[in-house]
Tab-separated table of C-alpha atoms in Angstrom:
chain	number	residue	atom	x	y	z
A	289	MET	CA	-48.213	-12.760	-143.052
A	290	PHE	CA	-49.402	-14.389	-139.816
A	291	LYS	CA	-51.794	-17.689	-140.255
A	292	HIS	CA	-55.395	-16.918	-139.619
A	293	SER	CA	-55.215	-18.860	-136.259
A	294	GLN	CA	-52.133	-16.940	-135.261
A	295	LEU	CA	-53.735	-13.616	-135.874
A	296	GLU	CA	-56.897	-14.911	-133.775
A	297	SER	CA	-54.723	-15.702	-130.992
A	298	VAL	CA	-53.111	-12.243	-131.058
A	299	LYS	CA	-56.626	-10.727	-131.149
A	300	ALA	CA	-57.814	-12.841	-128.203
A	301	TRP	CA	-54.867	-11.638	-126.128
A	302	LEU	CA	-55.730	-8.117	-126.872
A	303	ALA	CA	-59.420	-8.638	-126.049
A	304	HIS	CA	-58.826	-10.596	-122.654
A	305	PRO	CA	-60.160	-8.562	-119.548
A	306	SER	CA	-57.222	-9.277	-117.327
A	307	HIS	CA	-54.744	-7.592	-120.029
A	308	ALA	CA	-56.893	-4.367	-120.218
A	309	ALA	CA	-54.494	-2.566	-118.104
A	310	MET	CA	-51.575	-2.805	-120.302
A	311	PRO	CA	-50.852	-0.323	-123.030
A	312	LEU	CA	-51.789	-1.414	-126.420
A	313	HIS	CA	-48.291	-2.146	-127.838
A	314	ALA	CA	-47.389	-4.251	-124.769
A	315	ARG	CA	-50.355	-6.331	-125.448
A	316	ILE	CA	-49.286	-6.946	-128.948
A	317	GLN	CA	-45.811	-7.520	-127.839
A	318	ARG	CA	-46.574	-10.065	-125.055
A	319	ALA	CA	-49.223	-11.912	-127.653
A	320	ILE	CA	-46.304	-12.310	-130.320
A	321	ARG	CA	-44.026	-13.490	-127.730
A	322	GLN	CA	-46.172	-16.181	-126.351
A	323	LEU	CA	-46.537	-17.309	-129.839
A	324	ILE	CA	-42.791	-17.741	-130.109
A	325	LEU	CA	-42.517	-19.225	-126.691
A	326	ASP	CA	-45.110	-21.855	-127.638
A	327	GLY	CA	-43.346	-22.590	-130.923
A	328	ALA	CA	-46.252	-21.365	-133.110
A	329	LEU	CA	-43.771	-19.174	-134.744
A	330	GLY	CA	-40.583	-21.149	-135.479
A	331	ALA	CA	-37.017	-19.724	-135.769
A	332	GLY	CA	-36.290	-17.855	-138.844
A	333	LYS	CA	-40.121	-17.241	-139.485
A	334	PRO	CA	-40.909	-13.932	-140.856
A	335	LEU	CA	-43.138	-11.468	-139.010
A	336	PRO	CA	-45.904	-9.176	-141.009
A	337	ALA	CA	-44.748	-5.928	-142.074
A	338	SER	CA	-45.733	-3.353	-139.420
A	339	ARG	CA	-48.167	-1.607	-141.912
A	340	ALA	CA	-50.158	-4.842	-142.738
A	341	LEU	CA	-50.409	-6.214	-139.038
A	342	ALA	CA	-51.596	-2.728	-138.117
A	343	ALA	CA	-54.160	-2.685	-140.621
A	344	SER	CA	-55.240	-6.479	-139.689
A	345	LEU	CA	-55.495	-5.509	-135.973
A	346	GLY	CA	-57.122	-2.078	-136.365
A	347	VAL	CA	-54.152	-0.193	-134.584
A	348	SER	CA	-51.661	2.395	-135.714
A	349	ARG	CA	-48.246	1.387	-137.250
A	350	ASP	CA	-46.515	3.093	-134.311
A	351	THR	CA	-48.100	0.649	-132.009
A	352	ILE	CA	-46.760	-2.205	-134.013
A	353	GLU	CA	-43.192	-0.630	-134.224
A	354	SER	CA	-43.259	-0.262	-130.478
A	355	ALA	CA	-44.233	-3.905	-130.150
A	356	TYR	CA	-41.541	-4.975	-132.584
A	357	THR	CA	-38.771	-2.805	-130.858
A	358	GLN	CA	-39.694	-4.258	-127.604
A	359	LEU	CA	-39.558	-7.853	-128.971
A	360	HIS	CA	-35.969	-6.889	-130.560
A	361	ALA	CA	-34.704	-5.640	-127.481
A	362	GLU	CA	-35.501	-8.706	-125.652
A	363	GLY	CA	-33.797	-10.824	-128.361
A	364	PHE	CA	-37.041	-12.530	-129.538
A	365	ILE	CA	-37.017	-11.129	-133.030
A	366	GLU	CA	-34.191	-9.898	-135.540
A	367	ARG	CA	-34.778	-6.974	-137.783
A	368	ARG	CA	-33.000	-6.922	-141.003
A	369	VAL	CA	-32.815	-3.623	-142.960
A	370	GLY	CA	-34.586	-3.928	-146.360
A	371	SER	CA	-35.970	-7.445	-145.552
A	372	GLY	CA	-38.254	-7.242	-142.529
A	373	SER	CA	-38.631	-8.830	-139.102
A	374	PHE	CA	-37.694	-12.612	-138.280
A	375	VAL	CA	-38.234	-14.749	-135.396
A	376	ALA	CA	-34.512	-15.076	-133.845
A	377	GLU	CA	-32.517	-18.064	-133.368
A	378	MET	CA	-32.480	-19.184	-129.702
A	379	THR	CA	-30.300	-22.316	-129.481
A	380	GLU	CA	-30.442	-22.476	-125.636
A	381	PHE	CA	-34.263	-22.463	-125.718
A	382	ALA	CA	-36.417	-25.380	-126.766
A	383	PRO	CA	-39.936	-24.037	-127.526
A	384	GLY	CA	-43.016	-25.601	-128.446
A	385	GLN	CA	-43.261	-29.430	-128.878
A	386	ARG	CA	-39.599	-29.657	-127.602
A	387	ARG	CA	-40.533	-27.980	-124.434
A	388	SER	CA	-43.710	-29.754	-124.082
A	389	ARG	CA	-41.790	-33.098	-123.975
A	390	ARG	CA	-39.141	-31.999	-121.590
A	391	ASP	CA	-41.825	-30.894	-119.272
A	392	ALA	CA	-43.531	-34.021	-119.537
A	393	LEU	CA	-40.311	-36.017	-118.727
A	394	LEU	CA	-39.631	-33.858	-115.738
A	395	ARG	CA	-42.929	-34.327	-114.488
A	396	ASN	CA	-42.532	-37.924	-114.464
A	397	GLN	CA	-39.184	-37.977	-112.864
A	398	ALA	CA	-38.883	-38.819	-109.103
A	399	PRO	CA	-38.211	-35.447	-107.269
A	400	ASN	CA	-34.870	-35.175	-105.739
A	401	LEU	CA	-36.418	-34.428	-102.159
A	402	SER	CA	-34.607	-34.601	-98.924
A	403	LYS	CA	-35.746	-37.142	-96.230
A	404	ARG	CA	-37.936	-34.676	-94.724
A	405	GLY	CA	-39.201	-33.387	-97.910
A	406	ALA	CA	-40.087	-36.774	-98.960
A	407	ALA	CA	-41.835	-37.540	-95.550
A	408	MET	CA	-43.877	-34.317	-96.006
A	409	PHE	CA	-44.745	-35.134	-99.502
A	410	ASN	CA	-45.535	-38.984	-98.987
A	411	GLY	CA	-47.661	-37.939	-95.889
A	412	GLY	CA	-50.251	-36.385	-98.242
A	413	GLY	CA	-50.849	-32.992	-96.191
A	414	VAL	CA	-53.900	-32.433	-94.108
A	415	ARG	CA	-57.091	-32.479	-95.480
A	416	SER	CA	-58.433	-29.187	-96.814
A	417	MET	CA	-61.782	-28.567	-98.396
A	418	LEU	CA	-62.971	-25.223	-99.804
A	419	THR	CA	-66.722	-26.083	-99.663
A	420	PRO	CA	-67.212	-28.479	-97.072
A	421	ARG	CA	-69.650	-31.468	-97.906
A	422	ALA	CA	-71.662	-33.404	-95.302
A	423	PHE	CA	-70.269	-34.876	-93.201
A	424	THR	CA	-66.932	-33.039	-93.500
A	425	HIS	CA	-65.420	-33.007	-89.707
A	426	GLY	CA	-63.688	-30.284	-87.956
A	427	ILE	CA	-65.654	-27.420	-89.811
A	428	PRO	CA	-67.826	-24.889	-87.714
A	429	GLU	CA	-71.040	-23.306	-88.882
A	430	THR	CA	-70.032	-19.881	-90.766
A	431	ARG	CA	-73.302	-18.724	-91.945
A	432	THR	CA	-74.418	-17.452	-88.535
A	433	PHE	CA	-71.111	-15.568	-87.705
A	434	PRO	CA	-71.610	-11.817	-86.869
A	435	ILE	CA	-69.900	-10.750	-90.033
A	436	GLN	CA	-71.276	-7.139	-89.625
A	437	LEU	CA	-69.875	-6.764	-86.180
A	438	TRP	CA	-66.390	-8.272	-87.390
A	439	GLU	CA	-66.613	-5.593	-90.190
A	440	ARG	CA	-67.234	-2.818	-87.730
A	441	LEU	CA	-64.475	-3.900	-85.551
A	442	GLU	CA	-61.966	-4.164	-88.566
A	443	ARG	CA	-63.085	-0.553	-89.666
A	444	GLN	CA	-62.362	0.728	-86.184
A	445	VAL	CA	-58.736	-1.000	-86.108
A	446	LEU	CA	-58.009	0.765	-89.340
A	447	LYS	CA	-59.308	3.974	-88.254
A	448	ASP	CA	-57.268	3.924	-84.981
A	449	TYR	CA	-53.989	2.442	-86.215
A	450	GLY	CA	-54.089	3.943	-89.914
A	451	THR	CA	-51.031	2.980	-92.112
A	452	LYS	CA	-49.435	1.363	-88.963
A	453	ALA	CA	-51.814	-1.575	-89.263
A	454	LEU	CA	-50.422	-2.043	-92.909
A	455	LEU	CA	-46.704	-2.768	-91.620
A	456	HIS	CA	-45.168	-5.682	-90.396
A	457	GLY	CA	-46.196	-7.151	-87.133
A	458	ASP	CA	-44.433	-8.409	-83.946
A	459	PRO	CA	-43.404	-11.938	-84.770
A	460	GLN	CA	-44.561	-12.954	-81.521
A	461	GLY	CA	-47.810	-11.679	-82.099
A	462	ALA	CA	-49.961	-8.281	-81.590
A	463	GLU	CA	-49.681	-7.401	-77.914
A	464	PRO	CA	-53.512	-6.743	-77.525
A	465	LEU	CA	-54.314	-10.172	-78.987
A	466	ARG	CA	-51.586	-11.993	-76.815
A	467	ARG	CA	-53.135	-10.361	-73.747
A	468	ALA	CA	-56.768	-11.136	-74.675
A	469	ILE	CA	-55.666	-14.872	-75.288
A	470	ALA	CA	-53.908	-14.994	-72.095
A	471	ASP	CA	-56.885	-13.717	-70.121
A	472	TYR	CA	-59.349	-16.001	-71.951
A	473	VAL	CA	-57.292	-19.356	-71.459
A	474	ASN	CA	-56.772	-18.391	-67.817
A	475	LEU	CA	-60.402	-17.726	-67.238
A	476	GLU	CA	-61.955	-20.468	-69.281
A	477	ARG	CA	-59.296	-23.052	-69.586
A	478	GLY	CA	-57.651	-22.981	-66.102
A	479	ALA	CA	-54.225	-22.049	-67.740
A	480	ARG	CA	-51.395	-20.226	-66.408
A	481	ALA	CA	-50.640	-17.692	-68.820
A	482	THR	CA	-49.382	-14.214	-69.402
A	483	ALA	CA	-49.244	-12.006	-72.754
A	484	ASP	CA	-45.316	-12.451	-72.824
A	485	ARG	CA	-45.661	-16.221	-72.920
A	486	VAL	CA	-48.096	-16.351	-75.906
A	487	LEU	CA	-46.828	-16.795	-79.391
A	488	VAL	CA	-49.384	-16.128	-82.034
A	489	LEU	CA	-49.336	-18.522	-85.213
A	490	THR	CA	-51.329	-19.205	-88.216
A	491	SER	CA	-52.530	-22.560	-87.113
A	492	SER	CA	-52.182	-25.527	-84.558
A	493	GLN	CA	-50.652	-27.186	-87.391
A	494	GLN	CA	-47.808	-24.647	-87.775
A	495	ALA	CA	-47.589	-25.109	-83.827
A	496	MET	CA	-47.038	-28.858	-84.162
A	497	MET	CA	-44.264	-28.497	-86.827
A	498	LEU	CA	-42.523	-25.682	-84.818
A	499	CYS	CA	-42.556	-27.866	-81.781
A	500	ALA	CA	-41.220	-31.046	-83.751
A	501	SER	CA	-38.523	-28.967	-85.305
A	502	MET	CA	-37.368	-27.001	-82.265
A	503	LEU	CA	-37.632	-29.557	-79.635
A	504	LEU	CA	-36.754	-32.800	-80.918
A	505	ASP	CA	-34.192	-33.910	-83.336
A	506	PRO	CA	-34.742	-36.567	-86.278
A	507	GLY	CA	-34.699	-39.951	-84.789
A	508	ASP	CA	-36.031	-38.763	-81.411
A	509	ARG	CA	-39.128	-40.812	-79.920
A	510	ILE	CA	-42.401	-39.137	-79.125
A	511	PHE	CA	-45.259	-40.899	-77.756
A	512	ILE	CA	-48.481	-40.257	-79.507
A	513	GLU	CA	-52.145	-41.328	-78.842
A	514	ASP	CA	-53.489	-44.341	-80.836
A	515	PRO	CA	-55.577	-43.434	-82.527
A	516	ALA	CA	-54.289	-40.026	-83.228
A	517	TYR	CA	-54.941	-36.628	-84.785
A	518	HIS	CA	-53.556	-37.188	-88.462
A	519	GLY	CA	-52.148	-33.620	-88.616
A	520	ALA	CA	-49.917	-34.187	-85.563
A	521	ARG	CA	-48.637	-37.373	-86.716
A	522	LYS	CA	-47.816	-36.110	-90.292
A	523	ALA	CA	-45.880	-33.340	-88.631
A	524	PHE	CA	-44.052	-35.451	-86.608
A	525	ASP	CA	-43.465	-37.773	-89.272
A	526	ALA	CA	-42.279	-34.890	-91.464
A	527	ALA	CA	-39.669	-34.002	-88.952
A	528	GLY	CA	-38.168	-37.382	-89.061
A	529	LEU	CA	-39.346	-38.431	-85.226
A	530	GLU	CA	-39.841	-41.988	-84.220
A	531	CYS	CA	-43.691	-42.039	-83.324
A	532	VAL	CA	-44.555	-44.325	-80.589
A	533	PRO	CA	-48.205	-45.142	-80.411
A	534	VAL	CA	-49.930	-45.420	-76.907
A	535	ARG	CA	-53.323	-46.946	-76.600
A	536	VAL	CA	-56.304	-44.862	-75.576
A	537	ASP	CA	-59.259	-45.968	-73.515
A	538	ARG	CA	-62.425	-44.382	-72.046
A	539	GLN	CA	-60.210	-42.426	-69.700
A	540	GLY	CA	-57.854	-41.154	-72.317
A	541	ILE	CA	-54.173	-42.135	-73.133
A	542	VAL	CA	-53.219	-45.331	-71.263
A	543	VAL	CA	-50.090	-43.447	-69.051
A	544	GLU	CA	-48.773	-46.844	-67.996
A	545	GLN	CA	-47.472	-47.715	-71.167
A	546	ILE	CA	-45.521	-44.430	-71.146
A	547	MET	CA	-44.150	-45.063	-67.619
A	548	ASP	CA	-43.067	-48.626	-68.344
A	549	ASP	CA	-41.353	-47.847	-71.701
A	550	PRO	CA	-37.736	-48.276	-70.546
A	551	ARG	CA	-36.391	-46.303	-73.769
A	552	GLY	CA	-38.540	-43.422	-72.984
A	553	ALA	CA	-39.369	-40.219	-75.183
A	554	LYS	CA	-38.604	-36.637	-75.399
A	555	ALA	CA	-42.226	-35.590	-75.800
A	556	VAL	CA	-45.724	-36.742	-75.494
A	557	SER	CA	-48.447	-35.383	-77.892
A	558	LEU	CA	-52.079	-35.041	-76.255
A	559	THR	CA	-55.621	-34.181	-76.896
A	560	PRO	CA	-56.721	-34.306	-73.345
A	561	SER	CA	-59.805	-32.316	-73.166
A	562	HIS	CA	-61.310	-34.090	-75.969
A	563	GLN	CA	-59.444	-36.905	-77.457
A	564	PHE	CA	-59.319	-36.961	-81.345
A	565	PRO	CA	-61.056	-38.911	-82.665
A	566	THR	CA	-62.642	-40.960	-79.835
A	567	GLY	CA	-63.817	-38.007	-77.579
A	568	ALA	CA	-62.459	-39.476	-74.335
A	569	LYS	CA	-61.476	-37.066	-71.736
A	570	LEU	CA	-58.171	-37.587	-69.992
A	571	ALA	CA	-58.569	-38.478	-66.375
A	572	LEU	CA	-57.142	-36.179	-63.686
A	573	ASP	CA	-54.738	-38.896	-62.126
A	574	ARG	CA	-53.505	-39.656	-65.671
A	575	ARG	CA	-52.883	-35.935	-66.256
A	576	LEU	CA	-51.042	-35.444	-62.783
A	577	ALA	CA	-48.984	-38.739	-63.574
A	578	LEU	CA	-47.881	-37.269	-66.968
A	579	ILE	CA	-46.919	-34.030	-65.545
A	580	GLU	CA	-44.617	-35.679	-63.113
A	581	TRP	CA	-43.173	-38.081	-65.614
A	582	ALA	CA	-42.344	-34.901	-67.773
A	583	ALA	CA	-40.589	-33.274	-65.057
A	584	ARG	CA	-38.734	-36.406	-64.084
A	585	HIS	CA	-37.396	-37.015	-67.627
A	586	GLN	CA	-37.236	-33.507	-68.826
A	587	ALA	CA	-39.533	-34.207	-71.520
A	588	TRP	CA	-42.361	-32.008	-73.229
A	589	LEU	CA	-46.098	-32.329	-73.111
A	590	LEU	CA	-47.690	-30.955	-76.199
A	591	GLU	CA	-51.070	-30.108	-75.172
A	592	ASP	CA	-53.587	-29.615	-78.287
A	593	ASP	CA	-56.686	-28.135	-76.978
A	594	TYR	CA	-58.431	-27.930	-80.348
A	595	ASP	CA	-62.156	-27.555	-79.836
A	596	SER	CA	-62.561	-27.724	-75.884
A	597	GLU	CA	-64.822	-24.574	-76.212
A	598	PHE	CA	-67.653	-27.042	-77.460
A	599	HIS	CA	-68.429	-29.371	-74.457
A	600	TYR	CA	-72.114	-30.454	-74.150
A	601	ASN	CA	-72.278	-32.323	-70.849
A	602	GLY	CA	-70.975	-30.860	-67.713
A	603	LYS	CA	-68.030	-28.287	-67.658
A	604	PRO	CA	-64.841	-28.967	-69.487
A	605	THR	CA	-61.913	-30.019	-67.391
A	606	ALA	CA	-58.992	-27.834	-66.729
A	607	CYS	CA	-56.286	-27.879	-69.218
A	608	VAL	CA	-52.892	-29.815	-68.318
A	609	GLN	CA	-50.722	-26.711	-68.629
A	610	GLY	CA	-52.662	-24.984	-65.674
A	611	LEU	CA	-51.799	-27.915	-63.628
A	612	ASP	CA	-48.193	-28.140	-64.518
A	613	PRO	CA	-45.885	-26.540	-61.840
A	614	HIS	CA	-42.692	-27.350	-63.857
A	615	ASP	CA	-43.452	-25.611	-67.091
A	616	ARG	CA	-43.052	-28.765	-69.221
A	617	THR	CA	-46.387	-28.292	-70.948
A	618	ILE	CA	-47.071	-26.378	-74.373
A	619	TYR	CA	-50.585	-25.626	-74.739
A	620	ILE	CA	-51.813	-25.131	-78.361
A	621	GLY	CA	-54.948	-23.494	-79.334
A	622	THR	CA	-56.823	-22.216	-82.427
A	623	PHE	CA	-59.647	-19.930	-83.523
A	624	THR	CA	-59.933	-21.980	-86.639
A	625	LYS	CA	-62.843	-24.225	-84.920
A	626	SER	CA	-64.389	-21.459	-82.759
A	627	LEU	CA	-64.711	-18.997	-85.213
A	628	PHE	CA	-64.105	-19.721	-88.911
A	629	PRO	CA	-61.271	-21.408	-90.913
A	630	SER	CA	-60.134	-18.596	-93.095
A	631	LEU	CA	-59.218	-16.338	-89.760
A	632	ARG	CA	-55.935	-18.531	-89.814
A	633	ILE	CA	-55.049	-17.777	-86.420
A	634	GLY	CA	-53.574	-20.075	-83.770
A	635	TYR	CA	-51.416	-19.778	-80.653
A	636	VAL	CA	-49.300	-21.479	-78.252
A	637	VAL	CA	-48.786	-20.676	-74.414
A	638	LEU	CA	-45.081	-21.436	-73.959
A	639	PRO	CA	-42.685	-22.215	-70.961
A	640	PRO	CA	-40.663	-18.806	-70.513
A	641	GLN	CA	-37.339	-20.274	-71.801
A	642	LEU	CA	-38.911	-21.224	-74.938
A	643	VAL	CA	-40.487	-17.968	-75.954
A	644	LYS	CA	-37.431	-16.448	-77.786
A	645	PRO	CA	-36.221	-19.592	-79.490
A	646	MET	CA	-39.809	-20.334	-80.820
A	647	THR	CA	-40.259	-16.770	-81.863
A	648	VAL	CA	-37.085	-16.416	-83.864
A	649	ALA	CA	-38.056	-19.853	-85.563
A	650	ARG	CA	-41.376	-18.845	-86.513
A	651	THR	CA	-39.743	-15.568	-88.258
A	652	LEU	CA	-37.854	-18.163	-90.511
A	653	LEU	CA	-41.129	-19.885	-91.317
A	654	ASP	CA	-43.428	-17.074	-92.334
A	655	GLY	CA	-42.300	-13.883	-90.462
A	656	HIS	CA	-45.517	-12.989	-88.560
A	657	THR	CA	-49.199	-13.290	-88.649
A	658	ALA	CA	-51.270	-10.781	-90.540
A	659	LEU	CA	-51.705	-7.794	-88.353
A	660	ILE	CA	-55.405	-6.627	-89.177
A	661	PRO	CA	-56.959	-9.947	-88.379
A	662	GLN	CA	-55.111	-10.023	-85.141
A	663	LEU	CA	-56.168	-6.463	-83.841
A	664	THR	CA	-59.711	-7.205	-85.051
A	665	LEU	CA	-59.644	-10.526	-83.166
A	666	ALA	CA	-58.490	-8.988	-79.940
A	667	ARG	CA	-61.327	-6.245	-79.871
A	668	PHE	CA	-63.862	-9.037	-80.772
A	669	MET	CA	-62.540	-10.912	-77.566
A	670	ASP	CA	-62.067	-7.835	-75.419
A	671	GLY	CA	-65.721	-6.732	-76.214
A	672	GLY	CA	-67.165	-10.070	-74.803
A	673	HIS	CA	-68.104	-11.132	-78.439
A	674	PHE	CA	-66.001	-14.084	-78.535
A	675	GLY	CA	-67.538	-15.714	-75.356
A	676	ALA	CA	-71.085	-14.713	-76.562
A	677	HIS	CA	-70.401	-16.309	-79.911
A	678	VAL	CA	-68.896	-19.360	-78.268
A	679	ARG	CA	-72.087	-19.726	-75.850
A	680	THR	CA	-74.445	-19.283	-78.933
A	681	MET	CA	-72.561	-21.853	-81.213
A	682	ARG	CA	-72.315	-24.633	-78.260
A	683	GLY	CA	-76.117	-24.581	-77.974
A	684	ILE	CA	-76.522	-24.563	-81.708
A	685	TYR	CA	-74.097	-27.653	-82.022
A	686	ALA	CA	-75.489	-29.547	-78.878
A	687	GLU	CA	-78.818	-29.569	-80.930
A	688	ARG	CA	-77.161	-30.657	-84.159
A	689	LEU	CA	-75.348	-33.427	-82.484
A	690	GLU	CA	-78.585	-34.583	-80.958
A	691	ALA	CA	-80.504	-34.485	-84.215
A	692	LEU	CA	-77.507	-36.466	-85.877
A	693	THR	CA	-77.377	-39.107	-83.142
A	694	ASN	CA	-81.444	-39.560	-83.607
A	695	LEU	CA	-81.113	-39.676	-87.442
A	696	VAL	CA	-78.212	-42.285	-87.311
A	697	GLU	CA	-80.136	-44.445	-84.866
A	698	GLN	CA	-83.209	-44.117	-87.127
A	699	HIS	CA	-81.584	-44.454	-90.421
A	700	LEU	CA	-78.371	-46.086	-90.398
A	701	SER	CA	-78.337	-48.401	-87.140
A	702	GLU	CA	-78.198	-51.612	-89.601
A	703	PHE	CA	-74.932	-50.165	-90.749
A	704	VAL	CA	-73.039	-48.414	-87.905
A	705	GLU	CA	-73.041	-47.797	-84.002
A	706	ALA	CA	-72.749	-44.298	-83.080
A	707	ARG	CA	-70.061	-43.301	-80.338
A	708	VAL	CA	-71.781	-39.969	-79.190
A	709	PRO	CA	-69.067	-37.472	-77.901
A	710	MET	CA	-69.383	-35.235	-74.806
A	711	GLY	CA	-68.270	-32.441	-77.177
A	712	GLY	CA	-66.365	-31.486	-80.287
A	713	LEU	CA	-67.525	-31.051	-83.974
A	714	GLN	CA	-67.851	-34.545	-85.294
A	715	MET	CA	-69.192	-38.039	-84.175
A	716	PRO	CA	-67.323	-41.316	-84.547
A	717	CYS	CA	-69.163	-44.219	-85.969
A	718	ILE	CA	-68.232	-47.808	-85.910
A	719	LEU	CA	-69.267	-50.108	-88.787
A	720	THR	CA	-71.220	-53.203	-87.748
A	721	CYS	CA	-72.336	-54.224	-91.157
A	722	ASP	CA	-70.621	-56.382	-93.850
A	723	LEU	CA	-69.038	-53.407	-95.638
A	724	SER	CA	-65.472	-52.377	-95.482
A	725	GLU	CA	-64.537	-48.861	-94.515
A	726	ARG	CA	-63.083	-48.020	-97.800
A	727	ALA	CA	-66.277	-49.182	-99.627
A	728	ALA	CA	-68.267	-47.228	-97.380
A	729	ILE	CA	-66.317	-43.935	-97.791
A	730	ASP	CA	-66.337	-44.623	-101.563
A	731	ALA	CA	-70.226	-44.863	-101.718
A	732	GLY	CA	-70.674	-41.657	-99.747
A	733	ARG	CA	-68.656	-39.624	-102.206
A	734	ARG	CA	-70.636	-41.264	-104.965
A	735	VAL	CA	-73.497	-39.286	-103.826
A	736	GLY	CA	-71.639	-36.013	-102.485
A	737	ILE	CA	-70.912	-37.227	-98.932
A	738	GLU	CA	-67.546	-36.921	-97.274
A	739	LEU	CA	-66.634	-39.451	-94.639
A	740	PHE	CA	-63.337	-39.602	-92.780
A	741	GLY	CA	-62.167	-43.135	-92.140
A	742	LEU	CA	-61.116	-43.932	-88.590
A	743	SER	CA	-58.742	-47.094	-89.072
A	744	GLY	CA	-56.324	-44.790	-90.867
A	745	LEU	CA	-55.862	-42.850	-87.507
A	746	HIS	CA	-54.641	-45.853	-85.755
A	747	ALA	CA	-51.173	-47.293	-85.487
A	748	SER	CA	-52.462	-50.800	-84.333
A	749	GLU	CA	-53.634	-53.281	-87.112
A	750	ASN	CA	-56.806	-54.391	-84.936
A	751	ALA	CA	-58.478	-50.885	-85.445
A	752	LYS	CA	-62.113	-50.958	-85.745
A	753	ALA	CA	-63.462	-49.775	-89.043
A	754	GLY	CA	-65.661	-46.761	-89.217
A	755	PHE	CA	-65.793	-43.030	-90.022
A	756	LEU	CA	-66.215	-39.561	-88.613
A	757	MET	CA	-69.440	-37.529	-89.229
A	758	GLY	CA	-69.076	-33.898	-88.968
A	759	PHE	CA	-72.234	-32.193	-87.831
A	760	ALA	CA	-71.517	-28.740	-86.748
A	761	ALA	CA	-71.449	-27.111	-90.050
A	762	TYR	CA	-74.985	-28.448	-91.185
A	763	THR	CA	-78.724	-27.756	-90.186
A	764	PRO	CA	-80.729	-30.449	-88.842
A	765	GLU	CA	-82.619	-30.360	-92.137
A	766	GLU	CA	-79.400	-30.906	-94.209
A	767	LEU	CA	-78.158	-33.562	-91.726
A	768	GLU	CA	-81.507	-35.274	-92.254
A	769	MET	CA	-81.242	-35.135	-96.082
A	770	ALA	CA	-77.764	-36.357	-95.939
A	771	VAL	CA	-78.214	-39.242	-93.538
A	772	LYS	CA	-81.156	-40.599	-95.611
A	773	LYS	CA	-78.853	-40.393	-98.915
A	774	LEU	CA	-76.211	-42.141	-97.103
A	775	ALA	CA	-78.499	-44.892	-95.906
A	776	ASP	CA	-79.774	-45.176	-99.308
A	777	VAL	CA	-76.296	-45.664	-101.062
A	778	LEU	CA	-74.978	-47.891	-98.200
A	779	ARG	CA	-78.081	-50.156	-98.778
A	780	SER	CA	-77.487	-50.460	-102.586
A	781	THR	CA	-73.810	-51.029	-102.282
A	782	ILE	CA	-74.342	-54.103	-99.854
A	783	ARG	CA	-76.913	-55.383	-102.147
A	784	ASN	CA	-74.869	-55.022	-105.148
């Protein structure tokens, strides 16, 4: 007969809501199988007679017989005429404690990864937070998103496309969305795009990985901004590239360092419209110089235009891709910042000769981007809703940036110096007090505040300590509460 604990384990399995869809005999069979796998029922142990177990569980004897028959067919038990049912000997399987010890040993072993795999693992991935805390950077406001309008457009898509919307999509992206993206970047960003040059992806991070893998070989050099967006650097490190940092000043990346480097590089990674994290805008003469350098050396310019929609002082500068007559610029965009993170739609505008190779390569990564969100987004853009939403959020974010700037001046001026950006979703702050960056970040986390350190974005060792404060996803009232809380914990940390 089962021990009391074993019988209760079987009853718990039967009662669990997630197992309700299974036939009763299958639930009993799975419960007993799990006891065997866990080592709770050792090899050679007798199982209860079918009549006795049926009485204990309040089921029919036929139900128990069906469960035992399946266990016997799978090799978990032996049935001996006149003797009953017993747990089978499984010499190649180590249940229970032996399996637990083996799993523990395996977990503690160094994984046998490739060089590229080790680079990806050691890079730590890109920060992801399911529920953002003040002042998580790069997160847009989603509570005001017109979700009912989005639902209506999605219903229209399903009505018009029917079951076709449930099939695989075009690996290059749904044609209506590619057309809408091309129209948008041409009008708003001064790009030179057509629908057949747009490749729809799941994110700008995927675009970085794709460019790194398809355009450069391991060991090739790539110029990156210093400081630089951490996601780009990790993508390039994972691809085995040699990242060559180039200083950034108030006018963006210092192109003289690129021009004077005798070894050169095969690509330059840029955030020209709003440099991450400094907020600097790349000057026009530097843009033109990079375009000519890339054409002369047959190099690539990777232009990450990650949040150019949100520019608060004057009009945003036209993108580099639109100025490049030589087709050496790859324009990378995303809707994660302008709409909402879970949309998972980004895109690249490619030179014509790269469209087919890049599209084939993306089929090896994840096939295609989900079709229904693509078609819904296309209608959202074609109907003018995207432009209206961006204009609304631009006003909201400008107010929140002003609120955060005033709050930092009022409550945090003894600790930091704010570098007010011309655009974007976050504000850099430089530490001016006797407190390390790590101590400030840890202090914030103790009170539920998320700060992103600046020094880790620099390749040079003389980087100024500080942190990014995201403001877009938080109301002025929420910002005020968080700033005051941060001021108190920083003051307490210094005092102690």
